[in-house]
Amino acid sequence: MKPGAAIMKLTAMGFRFKMNGDKIRYDWCGKGKPDMEAVAPLFEAIKAERDAAILFLRVYCPRCGGCVFYSDHTGEQRCAKCEPPDWNCIEKLFPYTAGVCH
């Protein structure tokens, strides 16, 4: 299993992932206790391809599970699926698109 698919399954179960530098962090936010027999192979898939998991998490939205980040003009990552894009910020990043985006 690919690490991105494992992360999405774990997120659906109740885990929340985030990056702290080059370290992958996760918390259990689900109800009760996680089924360790079900989650162990998923975490093994992440460990087996750690670099790919890191790349995936850098563009992964933990709120909606999508992979649709863009960076606003301040450099902060935003999810275009969870929050509508701020077209003014996008035009600041890409001035040649002024008036084309919306």
GROMACS .gro file of C-alpha atoms in nm:
model
  102
    1MET     CA    1   0.000   0.000   0.000
    2LYS     CA    2   0.119   0.350  -0.082
    3PRO     CA    3   0.187   0.575   0.218
    4GLY     CA    4  -0.066   0.836   0.103
    5ALA     CA    5  -0.342   0.576   0.096
    6ALA     CA    6  -0.237   0.455   0.441
    7ILE     CA    7  -0.247   0.812   0.578
    8MET     CA    8  -0.593   0.869   0.431
    9LYS     CA    9  -0.724   0.543   0.584
   10LEU     CA   10  -0.575   0.630   0.923
   11THR     CA   11  -0.727   0.978   0.902
   12ALA     CA   12  -1.067   0.825   0.828
   13MET     CA   13  -1.024   0.605   1.138
   14GLY     CA   14  -0.955   0.906   1.360
   15PHE     CA   15  -0.581   0.979   1.345
   16ARG     CA   16  -0.457   1.331   1.269
   17PHE     CA   17  -0.118   1.383   1.105
   18LYS     CA   18   0.106   1.686   1.080
   19MET     CA   19   0.463   1.762   0.993
   20ASN     CA   20   0.709   1.902   1.244
   21GLY     CA   21   1.016   1.979   1.034
   22ASP     CA   22   1.107   1.642   0.881
   23LYS     CA   23   0.927   1.446   1.151
   24ILE     CA   24   0.584   1.293   1.106
   25ARG     CA   25   0.359   1.349   1.406
   26TYR     CA   26   0.019   1.200   1.468
   27ASP     CA   27  -0.249   1.204   1.735
   28TRP     CA   28  -0.546   0.980   1.797
   29CYS     CA   29  -0.864   1.191   1.788
   30GLY     CA   30  -1.116   0.914   1.740
   31LYS     CA   31  -1.354   0.763   1.994
   32GLY     CA   32  -1.236   0.486   2.219
   33LYS     CA   33  -0.910   0.316   2.134
   34PRO     CA   34  -0.784   0.240   1.784
   35ASP     CA   35  -0.787  -0.121   1.660
   36MET     CA   36  -0.414  -0.190   1.667
   37GLU     CA   37  -0.445  -0.494   1.438
   38ALA     CA   38  -0.602  -0.274   1.171
   39VAL     CA   39  -0.367   0.023   1.208
   40ALA     CA   40  -0.032  -0.157   1.246
   41PRO     CA   41   0.005  -0.249   0.875
   42LEU     CA   42  -0.094   0.104   0.776
   43PHE     CA   43   0.177   0.256   0.995
   44GLU     CA   44   0.424   0.001   0.856
   45ALA     CA   45   0.340   0.122   0.503
   46ILE     CA   46   0.418   0.478   0.613
   47LYS     CA   47   0.747   0.375   0.775
   48ALA     CA   48   0.850   0.170   0.471
   49GLU     CA   49   0.825   0.476   0.243
   50ARG     CA   50   0.890   0.758   0.487
   51ASP     CA   51   1.015   1.005   0.223
   52ALA     CA   52   0.702   0.957   0.012
   53ALA     CA   53   0.487   0.995   0.325
   54ILE     CA   54   0.660   1.325   0.405
   55LEU     CA   55   0.597   1.455   0.053
   56PHE     CA   56   0.233   1.350   0.075
   57LEU     CA   57   0.182   1.516   0.414
   58ARG     CA   58   0.324   1.844   0.286
   59VAL     CA   59   0.024   1.875   0.051
   60TYR     CA   60  -0.238   1.688   0.256
   61CYS     CA   61  -0.532   1.863   0.419
   62PRO     CA   62  -0.604   1.699   0.755
   63ARG     CA   63  -0.949   1.861   0.775
   64CYS     CA   64  -1.100   1.729   0.453
   65GLY     CA   65  -0.850   1.464   0.345
   66GLY     CA   66  -0.786   1.637   0.016
   67CYS     CA   67  -0.455   1.716  -0.149
   68VAL     CA   68  -0.536   2.059  -0.278
   69PHE     CA   69  -0.309   2.305  -0.099
   70TYR     CA   70  -0.191   2.632  -0.238
   71SER     CA   71   0.027   2.888  -0.063
   72ASP     CA   72  -0.112   3.235  -0.010
   73HIS     CA   73   0.092   3.553  -0.048
   74THR     CA   74   0.227   3.514   0.308
   75GLY     CA   75   0.351   3.161   0.236
   76GLU     CA   76   0.090   2.998   0.458
   77GLN     CA   77  -0.062   2.684   0.310
   78ARG     CA   78  -0.434   2.686   0.239
   79CYS     CA   79  -0.671   2.417   0.121
   80ALA     CA   80  -0.872   2.523  -0.182
   81LYS     CA   81  -1.131   2.254  -0.103
   82CYS     CA   82  -1.196   2.361   0.259
   83GLU     CA   83  -1.177   2.734   0.211
   84PRO     CA   84  -1.244   2.927  -0.105
   85PRO     CA   85  -0.933   3.074  -0.263
   86ASP     CA   86  -0.858   3.439  -0.199
   87TRP     CA   87  -0.824   3.549  -0.560
   88ASN     CA   88  -0.652   3.873  -0.456
   89CYS     CA   89  -0.378   3.670  -0.286
   90ILE     CA   90  -0.342   3.447  -0.591
   91GLU     CA   91  -0.312   3.753  -0.814
   92LYS     CA   92  -0.037   3.888  -0.586
   93LEU     CA   93   0.152   3.559  -0.629
   94PHE     CA   94   0.089   3.545  -1.003
   95PRO     CA   95   0.037   3.905  -1.123
   96TYR     CA   96   0.017   3.802  -1.488
   97THR     CA   97  -0.318   3.628  -1.407
   98ALA     CA   98  -0.487   3.950  -1.289
   99GLY     CA   99  -0.848   3.947  -1.398
  100VAL     CA  100  -0.822   3.595  -1.540
  101CYS     CA  101  -0.883   3.392  -1.222
  102HIS     CA  102  -1.233   3.513  -1.142
   0.00000   0.00000   0.00000
